[in-house]
Structure formats: C-alpha cells, structure tokens
PDB file of C-alpha atoms and ligand atoms in Angstrom:
ATOM      1  CA  UNK C   1     -19.922 -26.124 -97.204  1.00  0.00           C
ATOM      2  CA  UNK C   2     -21.684 -24.805 -94.275  1.00  0.00           C
ATOM      3  CA  UNK C   3     -19.543 -26.919 -92.216  1.00  0.00           C
ATOM      4  CA  UNK C   4     -16.461 -25.750 -93.619  1.00  0.00           C
ATOM      5  CA  UNK C   5     -17.664 -22.093 -92.850  1.00  0.00           C
ATOM      6  CA  UNK C   6     -18.770 -22.680 -89.345  1.00  0.00           C
ATOM      7  CA  UNK C   7     -14.877 -24.351 -88.794  1.00  0.00           C
ATOM      8  CA  UNK C   8     -13.416 -21.599 -90.545  1.00  0.00           C
ATOM      9  CA  UNK C   9     -15.368 -19.016 -88.169  1.00  0.00           C
ATOM     10  CA  UNK C  10     -14.171 -21.019 -85.358  1.00  0.00           C
ATOM     11  CA  UNK C  11     -10.757 -21.558 -86.307  1.00  0.00           C
ATOM     12  CA  UNK C  12     -10.044 -17.864 -87.545  1.00  0.00           C
ATOM     13  CA  UNK C  13     -12.529 -15.682 -85.782  1.00  0.00           C
ATOM     14  CA  UNK C  14     -13.876 -17.142 -82.803  1.00  0.00           C
ATOM     15  CA  UNK C  15     -10.890 -18.536 -81.108  1.00  0.00           C
ATOM     16  CA  UNK C  16      -8.490 -15.893 -81.524  1.00  0.00           C
ATOM     17  CA  UNK C  17     -11.378 -13.573 -79.863  1.00  0.00           C
ATOM     18  CA  UNK C  18     -11.632 -16.295 -77.344  1.00  0.00           C
ATOM     19  CA  UNK C  19      -7.793 -16.096 -76.721  1.00  0.00           C
ATOM     20  CA  UNK C  20      -7.511 -12.560 -77.048  1.00  0.00           C
ATOM     21  CA  UNK C  21     -10.131 -12.124 -74.264  1.00  0.00           C
ATOM     22  CA  UNK C  22      -8.404 -14.906 -71.656  1.00  0.00           C
ATOM     23  CA  UNK C  23      -5.149 -13.002 -72.272  1.00  0.00           C
ATOM     24  CA  UNK C  24      -6.199  -9.398 -71.509  1.00  0.00           C
ATOM     25  CA  UNK C  25      -6.301 -10.018 -67.757  1.00  0.00           C
ATOM     26  CA  UNK C  26      -2.265 -10.083 -67.905  1.00  0.00           C
ATOM     27  CA  UNK C  27      -1.984  -7.001 -69.740  1.00  0.00           C
ATOM     28  CA  UNK C  28      -1.786  -3.540 -68.350  1.00  0.00           C
ATOM     29  CA  UNK C  29      -3.857  -1.417 -71.019  1.00  0.00           C
ATOM     30  CA  UNK C  30      -3.540   2.053 -68.771  1.00  0.00           C
ATOM     31  CA  UNK C  31       0.697   1.224 -68.741  1.00  0.00           C
ATOM     32  CA  UNK C  32       0.055   2.001 -64.589  1.00  0.00           C
ATOM     33  CA  UNK C  33       2.316  -1.100 -63.525  1.00  0.00           C
ATOM     34  CA  UNK C  34      -0.475  -2.882 -62.450  1.00  0.00           C
ATOM     35  CA  UNK C  35      -2.207  -5.856 -64.741  1.00  0.00           C
ATOM     36  CA  UNK C  36      -5.866  -5.697 -65.777  1.00  0.00           C
ATOM     37  CA  UNK C  37      -6.558  -8.479 -63.291  1.00  0.00           C
ATOM     38  CA  UNK C  38      -4.850  -6.825 -60.426  1.00  0.00           C
ATOM     39  CA  UNK C  39      -6.913  -3.816 -60.868  1.00  0.00           C
ATOM     40  CA  UNK C  40     -10.182  -5.489 -61.510  1.00  0.00           C
ATOM     41  CA  UNK C  41      -9.877  -8.070 -58.837  1.00  0.00           C
ATOM     42  CA  UNK C  42      -7.224  -6.863 -56.398  1.00  0.00           C
ATOM     43  CA  UNK C  43      -7.066  -3.084 -55.759  1.00  0.00           C
ATOM     44  CA  UNK C  44     -10.488  -1.962 -57.400  1.00  0.00           C
ATOM     45  CA  UNK C  45      -8.701   0.614 -59.200  1.00  0.00           C
ATOM     46  CA  UNK C  46      -9.816   2.082 -63.215  1.00  0.00           C
ATOM     47  CA  UNK C  47      -7.891  -0.601 -65.259  1.00  0.00           C
ATOM     48  CA  UNK C  48      -8.678   1.861 -68.157  1.00  0.00           C
ATOM     49  CA  UNK C  49      -7.530   4.934 -66.140  1.00  0.00           C
ATOM     50  CA  UNK C  50      -3.753   4.862 -65.295  1.00  0.00           C
ATOM     51  CA  UNK C  51      -4.404   7.271 -62.350  1.00  0.00           C
ATOM     52  CA  UNK C  52      -7.491   6.588 -60.341  1.00  0.00           C
ATOM     53  CA  UNK C  53      -7.654   8.879 -57.532  1.00  0.00           C
ATOM     54  CA  UNK C  54      -6.445  11.928 -60.048  1.00  0.00           C
ATOM     55  CA  UNK C  55      -3.242  12.791 -57.711  1.00  0.00           C
ATOM     56  CA  UNK C  56      -1.053  12.588 -60.596  1.00  0.00           C
ATOM     57  CA  UNK C  57       0.565   9.234 -59.498  1.00  0.00           C
ATOM     58  CA  UNK C  58       0.071   6.088 -61.174  1.00  0.00           C
ATOM     59  CA  UNK C  59      -1.948   3.498 -59.562  1.00  0.00           C
ATOM     60  CA  UNK C  60       0.831   0.865 -59.596  1.00  0.00           C
ATOM     61  CA  UNK C  61       3.482   3.769 -58.340  1.00  0.00           C
ATOM     62  CA  UNK C  62       1.254   3.969 -55.622  1.00  0.00           C
ATOM     63  CA  UNK C  63       0.671   0.499 -54.633  1.00  0.00           C
ATOM     64  CA  UNK C  64       4.561  -0.043 -54.673  1.00  0.00           C
ATOM     65  CA  UNK C  65       5.242   3.063 -52.352  1.00  0.00           C
ATOM     66  CA  UNK C  66       2.380   2.350 -49.458  1.00  0.00           C
ATOM     67  CA  UNK C  67       0.266   5.045 -50.931  1.00  0.00           C
ATOM     68  CA  UNK C  68      -3.376   4.436 -51.513  1.00  0.00           C
ATOM     69  CA  UNK C  69      -4.384   4.842 -55.542  1.00  0.00           C
ATOM     70  CA  UNK C  70      -7.734   5.836 -54.401  1.00  0.00           C
ATOM     71  CA  UNK C  71      -7.316   8.576 -51.944  1.00  0.00           C
ATOM     72  CA  UNK C  72      -4.970  11.582 -52.634  1.00  0.00           C
ATOM     73  CA  UNK C  73      -2.346  11.912 -49.771  1.00  0.00           C
ATOM     74  CA  UNK C  74      -3.260   8.829 -47.966  1.00  0.00           C
ATOM     75  CA  UNK C  75      -1.018   5.793 -47.248  1.00  0.00           C
ATOM     76  CA  UNK C  76      -2.634   2.392 -47.526  1.00  0.00           C
ATOM     77  CA  UNK C  77      -2.731   2.384 -43.769  1.00  0.00           C
ATOM     78  CA  UNK C  78      -4.604   5.219 -43.708  1.00  0.00           C
ATOM     79  CA  UNK C  79      -7.600   4.114 -46.103  1.00  0.00           C
ATOM     80  CA  UNK C  80     -10.044   1.711 -45.564  1.00  0.00           C
ATOM     81  CA  UNK C  81     -12.016   1.193 -48.896  1.00  0.00           C
ATOM     82  CA  UNK C  82     -14.943  -1.101 -47.869  1.00  0.00           C
ATOM     83  CA  UNK C  83     -15.018   0.820 -44.353  1.00  0.00           C
ATOM     84  CA  UNK C  84     -14.838  -2.317 -42.449  1.00  0.00           C
ATOM     85  CA  UNK C  85     -12.419  -1.074 -39.864  1.00  0.00           C
ATOM     86  CA  UNK C  86      -9.369  -2.827 -41.479  1.00  0.00           C
ATOM     87  CA  UNK C  87      -7.041  -0.728 -43.504  1.00  0.00           C
ATOM     88  CA  UNK C  88      -6.238  -1.469 -47.137  1.00  0.00           C
ATOM     89  CA  UNK C  89      -2.792  -2.349 -46.009  1.00  0.00           C
ATOM     90  CA  UNK C  90      -3.724  -4.975 -43.530  1.00  0.00           C
ATOM     91  CA  UNK C  91      -6.388  -6.320 -45.896  1.00  0.00           C
ATOM     92  CA  UNK C  92      -3.389  -6.908 -48.574  1.00  0.00           C
ATOM     93  CA  UNK C  93      -1.153  -8.632 -45.993  1.00  0.00           C
ATOM     94  CA  UNK C  94      -4.160 -10.883 -44.567  1.00  0.00           C
ATOM     95  CA  UNK C  95      -5.291 -11.480 -48.336  1.00  0.00           C
ATOM     96  CA  UNK C  96      -8.609 -10.199 -47.858  1.00  0.00           C
ATOM     97  CA  UNK C  97     -10.905  -8.312 -50.196  1.00  0.00           C
ATOM     98  CA  UNK C  98     -10.347  -4.599 -50.131  1.00  0.00           C
ATOM     99  CA  UNK C  99     -13.952  -4.337 -51.359  1.00  0.00           C
ATOM    100  CA  UNK C 100     -15.949  -6.807 -49.289  1.00  0.00           C
ATOM    101  CA  UNK C 101     -16.264  -6.569 -45.408  1.00  0.00           C
ATOM    102  CA  UNK C 102     -16.827 -10.070 -44.914  1.00  0.00           C
ATOM    103  CA  UNK C 103     -14.306 -12.073 -47.403  1.00  0.00           C
ATOM    104  CA  UNK C 104     -14.991 -15.428 -45.897  1.00  0.00           C
ATOM    105  CA  UNK C 105     -18.772 -14.770 -45.798  1.00  0.00           C
ATOM    106  CA  UNK C 106     -19.249 -16.074 -42.123  1.00  0.00           C
ATOM    107  CA  UNK C 107     -21.215 -13.234 -40.664  1.00  0.00           C
ATOM    108  CA  UNK C 108     -18.065 -11.553 -39.318  1.00  0.00           C
ATOM    109  CA  UNK C 109     -16.236  -8.425 -40.581  1.00  0.00           C
ATOM    110  CA  UNK C 110     -12.932  -9.074 -41.560  1.00  0.00           C
ATOM    111  CA  UNK C 111     -11.893  -6.457 -39.156  1.00  0.00           C
ATOM    112  CA  UNK C 112     -13.796  -8.471 -36.338  1.00  0.00           C
ATOM    113  CA  UNK C 113     -11.943 -11.403 -37.332  1.00  0.00           C
ATOM    114  CA  UNK C 114      -8.607  -9.909 -37.037  1.00  0.00           C
ATOM    115  CA  UNK C 115      -9.104  -8.245 -34.129  1.00  0.00           C
ATOM    116  CA  UNK C 116     -10.376 -11.276 -32.492  1.00  0.00           C
ATOM    117  CA  UNK C 117      -7.603 -13.292 -33.827  1.00  0.00           C
ATOM    118  CA  UNK C 118      -9.978 -15.304 -36.114  1.00  0.00           C
ATOM    119  CA  UNK C 119      -8.947 -16.310 -39.769  1.00  0.00           C
ATOM    120  CA  UNK C 120     -10.782 -13.887 -42.007  1.00  0.00           C
ATOM    121  CA  UNK C 121     -10.237 -16.188 -45.002  1.00  0.00           C
ATOM    122  CA  UNK C 122     -11.531 -19.533 -43.354  1.00  0.00           C
ATOM    123  CA  UNK C 123     -15.577 -19.385 -42.182  1.00  0.00           C
ATOM    124  CA  UNK C 124     -14.390 -22.080 -39.813  1.00  0.00           C
ATOM    125  CA  UNK C 125     -13.697 -20.681 -36.130  1.00  0.00           C
ATOM    126  CA  UNK C 126      -9.746 -20.977 -36.831  1.00  0.00           C
ATOM    127  CA  UNK C 127      -7.701 -18.920 -34.295  1.00  0.00           C
ATOM    128  CA  UNK C 128      -4.336 -17.408 -35.958  1.00  0.00           C
ATOM    129  CA  UNK C 129      -1.131 -16.822 -33.797  1.00  0.00           C
ATOM    130  CA  UNK C 130      -0.763 -14.031 -31.998  1.00  0.00           C
ATOM    131  CA  UNK C 131       2.800 -12.583 -30.866  1.00  0.00           C
ATOM    132  CA  UNK C 132       4.242  -9.652 -28.918  1.00  0.00           C
ATOM    133  CA  UNK C 133       7.834  -8.436 -29.889  1.00  0.00           C
ATOM    134  CA  UNK C 134       9.189  -6.030 -27.540  1.00  0.00           C
ATOM    135  CA  UNK C 135      12.487  -4.347 -28.990  1.00  0.00           C
ATOM    136  CA  UNK C 136      14.615  -3.033 -25.992  1.00  0.00           C
ATOM    137  CA  UNK C 137      16.634  -1.119 -28.553  1.00  0.00           C
ATOM    138  CA  UNK C 138      13.895   0.813 -30.401  1.00  0.00           C
ATOM    139  CA  UNK C 139      11.935   1.181 -27.398  1.00  0.00           C
ATOM    140  CA  UNK C 140       8.748  -0.608 -29.114  1.00  0.00           C
ATOM    141  CA  UNK C 141       6.039  -3.063 -28.724  1.00  0.00           C
ATOM    142  CA  UNK C 142       4.635  -4.603 -31.877  1.00  0.00           C
ATOM    143  CA  UNK C 143       1.662  -6.698 -31.817  1.00  0.00           C
ATOM    144  CA  UNK C 144       1.494  -9.582 -34.485  1.00  0.00           C
ATOM    145  CA  UNK C 145      -1.102 -11.821 -35.556  1.00  0.00           C
ATOM    146  CA  UNK C 146      -0.096 -14.514 -38.036  1.00  0.00           C
ATOM    147  CA  UNK C 147       3.334 -12.732 -38.184  1.00  0.00           C
ATOM    148  CA  UNK C 148       1.698  -9.685 -39.478  1.00  0.00           C
ATOM    149  CA  UNK C 149       2.191  -6.408 -37.747  1.00  0.00           C
ATOM    150  CA  UNK C 150      -1.132  -5.053 -36.259  1.00  0.00           C
ATOM    151  CA  UNK C 151      -0.100  -2.188 -34.522  1.00  0.00           C
ATOM    152  CA  UNK C 152       3.531  -0.806 -32.888  1.00  0.00           C
ATOM    153  CA  UNK C 153       3.206   1.442 -29.950  1.00  0.00           C
ATOM    154  CA  UNK C 154       6.355   2.915 -27.836  1.00  0.00           C
ATOM    155  CA  UNK C 155       7.154   1.942 -24.431  1.00  0.00           C
ATOM    156  CA  UNK C 156       9.667   2.150 -21.755  1.00  0.00           C
ATOM    157  CA  UNK C 157      11.611  -0.849 -20.506  1.00  0.00           C
ATOM    158  CA  UNK C 158      14.191  -1.291 -17.923  1.00  0.00           C
ATOM    159  CA  UNK C 159      16.934   0.995 -17.332  1.00  0.00           C
ATOM    160  CA  UNK C 160      20.554   0.270 -17.187  1.00  0.00           C
ATOM    161  CA  UNK C 161      21.180  -2.165 -14.537  1.00  0.00           C
ATOM    162  CA  UNK C 162      17.781  -3.530 -14.601  1.00  0.00           C
ATOM    163  CA  UNK C 163      17.577  -4.016 -18.311  1.00  0.00           C
ATOM    164  CA  UNK C 164      14.428  -6.575 -19.184  1.00  0.00           C
ATOM    165  CA  UNK C 165      15.823  -9.894 -20.047  1.00  0.00           C
ATOM    166  CA  UNK C 166      16.091 -11.121 -23.579  1.00  0.00           C
ATOM    167  CA  UNK C 167      14.308 -13.921 -24.592  1.00  0.00           C
ATOM    168  CA  UNK C 168      11.317 -16.113 -25.626  1.00  0.00           C
ATOM    169  CA  UNK C 169       8.415 -16.160 -22.952  1.00  0.00           C
ATOM    170  CA  UNK C 170       4.482 -16.383 -22.881  1.00  0.00           C
ATOM    171  CA  UNK C 171       1.991 -14.379 -21.538  1.00  0.00           C
ATOM    172  CA  UNK C 172       1.452 -16.535 -18.341  1.00  0.00           C
ATOM    173  CA  UNK C 173      -1.220 -13.881 -15.989  1.00  0.00           C
ATOM    174  CA  UNK C 174      -3.461 -11.080 -16.780  1.00  0.00           C
ATOM    175  CA  UNK C 175      -4.624  -8.796 -13.965  1.00  0.00           C
ATOM    176  CA  UNK C 176      -6.700  -5.629 -14.606  1.00  0.00           C
ATOM    177  CA  UNK C 177      -5.239  -3.615 -12.074  1.00  0.00           C
ATOM    178  CA  UNK C 178      -2.107  -5.016  -9.994  1.00  0.00           C
ATOM    179  CA  UNK C 179      -0.457  -3.794  -6.907  1.00  0.00           C
ATOM    180  CA  UNK C 180       3.662  -4.150  -6.797  1.00  0.00           C
ATOM    181  CA  UNK C 181       4.252  -4.495  -3.030  1.00  0.00           C
ATOM    182  CA  UNK C 182       7.934  -4.155  -3.911  1.00  0.00           C
ATOM    183  CA  UNK C 183       7.441  -0.426  -5.237  1.00  0.00           C
ATOM    184  CA  UNK C 184       4.249   0.386  -3.882  1.00  0.00           C
ATOM    185  CA  UNK C 185       2.424   1.186  -6.711  1.00  0.00           C
ATOM    186  CA  UNK C 186      -0.459   0.334  -9.203  1.00  0.00           C
ATOM    187  CA  UNK C 187       0.093  -1.545 -12.706  1.00  0.00           C
ATOM    188  CA  UNK C 188      -3.009  -1.088 -14.592  1.00  0.00           C
ATOM    189  CA  UNK C 189      -3.392  -3.844 -17.118  1.00  0.00           C
ATOM    190  CA  UNK C 190      -0.723  -6.138 -15.934  1.00  0.00           C
ATOM    191  CA  UNK C 191       0.372  -9.295 -17.476  1.00  0.00           C
ATOM    192  CA  UNK C 192       3.222 -10.998 -16.461  1.00  0.00           C
ATOM    193  CA  UNK C 193       5.663 -12.530 -18.905  1.00  0.00           C
ATOM    194  CA  UNK C 194       8.767 -13.467 -16.882  1.00  0.00           C
ATOM    195  CA  UNK C 195       7.590 -15.493 -13.881  1.00  0.00           C
ATOM    196  CA  UNK C 196       5.133 -13.348 -11.872  1.00  0.00           C
ATOM    197  CA  UNK C 197       7.496 -10.793 -11.246  1.00  0.00           C
ATOM    198  CA  UNK C 198       7.962  -8.788 -14.926  1.00  0.00           C
ATOM    199  CA  UNK C 199       5.282  -7.700 -16.946  1.00  0.00           C
ATOM    200  CA  UNK C 200       3.838  -5.429 -19.523  1.00  0.00           C
ATOM    201  CA  UNK C 201       1.352  -2.921 -18.147  1.00  0.00           C
ATOM    202  CA  UNK C 202       0.365   0.728 -18.123  1.00  0.00           C
ATOM    203  CA  UNK C 203       2.485   3.682 -16.944  1.00  0.00           C
ATOM    204  CA  UNK C 204       2.509   3.380 -12.950  1.00  0.00           C
ATOM    205  CA  UNK C 205       0.317   5.080 -10.540  1.00  0.00           C
ATOM    206  CA  UNK C 206       1.072   5.802  -6.968  1.00  0.00           C
ATOM    207  CA  UNK C 207      -1.121   5.811  -4.054  1.00  0.00           C
ATOM    208  CA  UNK C 208      -2.990   9.068  -4.513  1.00  0.00           C
ATOM    209  CA  UNK C 209      -3.472   8.820  -8.062  1.00  0.00           C
ATOM    210  CA  UNK C 210      -0.311  10.751  -9.228  1.00  0.00           C
ATOM    211  CA  UNK C 211       0.570   8.709 -12.479  1.00  0.00           C
ATOM    212  CA  UNK C 212       3.938   8.050 -14.367  1.00  0.00           C
ATOM    213  CA  UNK C 213       4.156  10.659 -17.270  1.00  0.00           C
ATOM    214  CA  UNK C 214       3.764   9.658 -21.089  1.00  0.00           C
ATOM    215  CA  UNK C 215       7.052  11.254 -21.722  1.00  0.00           C
ATOM    216  CA  UNK C 216       9.078   8.283 -20.294  1.00  0.00           C
ATOM    217  CA  UNK C 217       7.740   6.083 -22.889  1.00  0.00           C
ATOM    218  CA  UNK C 218      10.423   5.667 -25.668  1.00  0.00           C
ATOM    219  CA  UNK C 219      13.174   5.893 -22.767  1.00  0.00           C
ATOM    220  CA  UNK C 220      14.078   2.959 -20.804  1.00  0.00           C
ATOM    221  CA  UNK C 221      13.358   3.972 -17.057  1.00  0.00           C
ATOM    222  CA  UNK C 222      11.565   0.942 -15.508  1.00  0.00           C
ATOM    223  CA  UNK C 223      12.648  -1.657 -13.334  1.00  0.00           C
ATOM    224  CA  UNK C 224      12.432  -4.412 -16.038  1.00  0.00           C
ATOM    225  CA  UNK C 225       8.980  -3.916 -16.623  1.00  0.00           C
ATOM    226  CA  UNK C 226       7.434  -2.808 -20.119  1.00  0.00           C
ATOM    227  CA  UNK C 227       5.285   0.122 -19.646  1.00  0.00           C
ATOM    228  CA  UNK C 228       2.912   0.903 -22.185  1.00  0.00           C
ATOM    229  CA  UNK C 229       0.829   4.292 -22.831  1.00  0.00           C
ATOM    230  CA  UNK C 230      -2.687   4.961 -21.681  1.00  0.00           C
ATOM    231  CA  UNK C 231      -5.011   3.677 -24.691  1.00  0.00           C
ATOM    232  CA  UNK C 232      -2.172   0.930 -26.059  1.00  0.00           C
ATOM    233  CA  UNK C 233      -1.981  -0.797 -22.685  1.00  0.00           C
ATOM    234  CA  UNK C 234      -5.533  -1.618 -22.417  1.00  0.00           C
ATOM    235  CA  UNK C 235      -5.623  -2.437 -26.321  1.00  0.00           C
ATOM    236  CA  UNK C 236      -2.993  -5.303 -25.692  1.00  0.00           C
ATOM    237  CA  UNK C 237      -4.514  -6.385 -22.358  1.00  0.00           C
ATOM    238  CA  UNK C 238      -7.769  -7.095 -24.268  1.00  0.00           C
ATOM    239  CA  UNK C 239      -6.366  -8.412 -27.327  1.00  0.00           C
ATOM    240  CA  UNK C 240      -3.618 -10.893 -25.979  1.00  0.00           C
ATOM    241  CA  UNK C 241      -4.504 -14.170 -24.454  1.00  0.00           C
ATOM    242  CA  UNK C 242      -2.770 -16.166 -21.596  1.00  0.00           C
ATOM    243  CA  UNK C 243      -0.260 -18.068 -23.825  1.00  0.00           C
ATOM    244  CA  UNK C 244       0.534 -15.286 -26.313  1.00  0.00           C
ATOM    245  CA  UNK C 245       4.107 -15.471 -27.108  1.00  0.00           C
ATOM    246  CA  UNK C 246       6.316 -12.583 -25.733  1.00  0.00           C
ATOM    247  CA  UNK C 247       9.904 -12.059 -27.268  1.00  0.00           C
ATOM    248  CA  UNK C 248      11.857  -9.497 -26.040  1.00  0.00           C
ATOM    249  CA  UNK C 249      15.227  -8.781 -28.082  1.00  0.00           C
TER     250      UNK C 249
HETATM  251 CA1   CA O 301      -3.089  -1.243 -65.253  1.00  0.00          CA
HETATM  252 CA1   CA O 302      -3.237   8.345 -58.364  1.00  0.00          CA
HETATM  253 CA1   CA O 303     -11.111  -2.627 -45.170  1.00  0.00          CA
HETATM  254 CA1   CA O 304     -15.602 -13.046 -42.013  1.00  0.00          CA
END
C-alpha cells in the first residue's frame, strides 16, 4: 500500500511538477517577447516584469530594436551592463556574457580580448581574424573582428582620376610617421596596403605643422590613399597587424 502511494505520488504529483519546472524556461510569463530563459541567462532582465527599465517599452521590443532593456533611451551599443568596456551590443554579437566581464575566466576581460583580437570565449590565446573594409561610395572604413563590426570611421579616399583601386589587399607595412617624397608631406600612422605607394594614414601634415582639415573626411579628396581623422588613425594603427586583410569596395 505504501509502495503504491509513492508510485502515485511520483506519477501524479512529483513528475508533473518536475516537467512543469523544466518547461518554464521556454515560457514567456511576463509576455514581453523574451522567454524566461533568455531573460535569466542571456539578457539579465526581470522575467516577471515586462518592462525592466520602466521606460514604457517591453524588454523584447527593446532588444528587437537594438535598445537596452536596462537603461532608458540608450541603445545596446551605448550600454555596458557589466562595465567591462564592451557594449551589450558587441557582447551579444560575440556571444559573451553581458553580466560577466571575463566570460571564459582566463583573467583577461572580454573587452581586452576583443580589443587585442583574442577569442573571448576561449581561455587559450586564440586569435580571431581582423579585416578592414573601405567603402569608397559611403566614404567609411569599418574594422571587423571575426566578421563583427567593431567601429566605423569616416574617411577620405582618392578623388576623381585618382580613385583608390578596388580589390582585396593586406597591410604590408606600418610606419608611425611616414614622409611622402612625392607630395612633400607627413602621413602619421601610415599603413601601406597597395604596394608601398598607397596606404591608410591620418590627415596629412605639411612641413611647418599645418594639418589637412577634418572637414575633408567623408569626401574623396586624396590622391588614392585612405585618410582617417585624428584619433581613429591612431586607434586603427594600434589595432591592425601586418597581414590584416583590407577590402576596398
Ligand atoms: Ca519574458
Ligand atoms: Ca523597457
Ligand atoms: Ca560589457
Ligand atoms: Ca577572458
């Protein structure tokens, strides 16, 4: 009799409780468009509150529109839940944990790993592929790691008659401050990618210290090189390695 009771207890009470408990992760109890599991394990939102940051928009709606469900009027790119320097948007792209600054537990933060092109999901020092995309139509340069866009900068490429040649290349040399004999000017943060003649560099400087204006960025005015602004040129120079792929389209 006692044995039958326990069988009864298991089949009709404990088993359904167990099944119910397992199933809740796939449910969306607050009806905000995210499953309980996504809220608990991926986005760190309140699975019992459809609007975690109280801004009037559902958590799922915010994620779908690239807004942060944690902060009012901030996009996922503008918010950094764990404060490691890597935005929630990039954490989602790389598959790292939004709420843990060191997802793979190797002592290096997700931000540091991505900035130095290491895989933030693997505790071994594995490098991810870098790529630079130069869009001559949009006049932009995009730095990609593992095919994920890290940053987009405005550039100035070759003007009519001197167009930067489309194609696939790679960085073949880096010089912190190169001198152009042809044009008699300095090209800070020089990285050549078409032979030694064409490269990416900061806005040129004339002898005497006069620098080409920032307002040229976004307009093709160069003789074929790719000009970057103050700040972005240094960032890219430090980020890219010799051998980094460069695609001009
Ligand atoms: Ca939900
Ligand atoms: Ca909200
Ligand atoms: Ca972060
Ligand atoms: Ca790490």
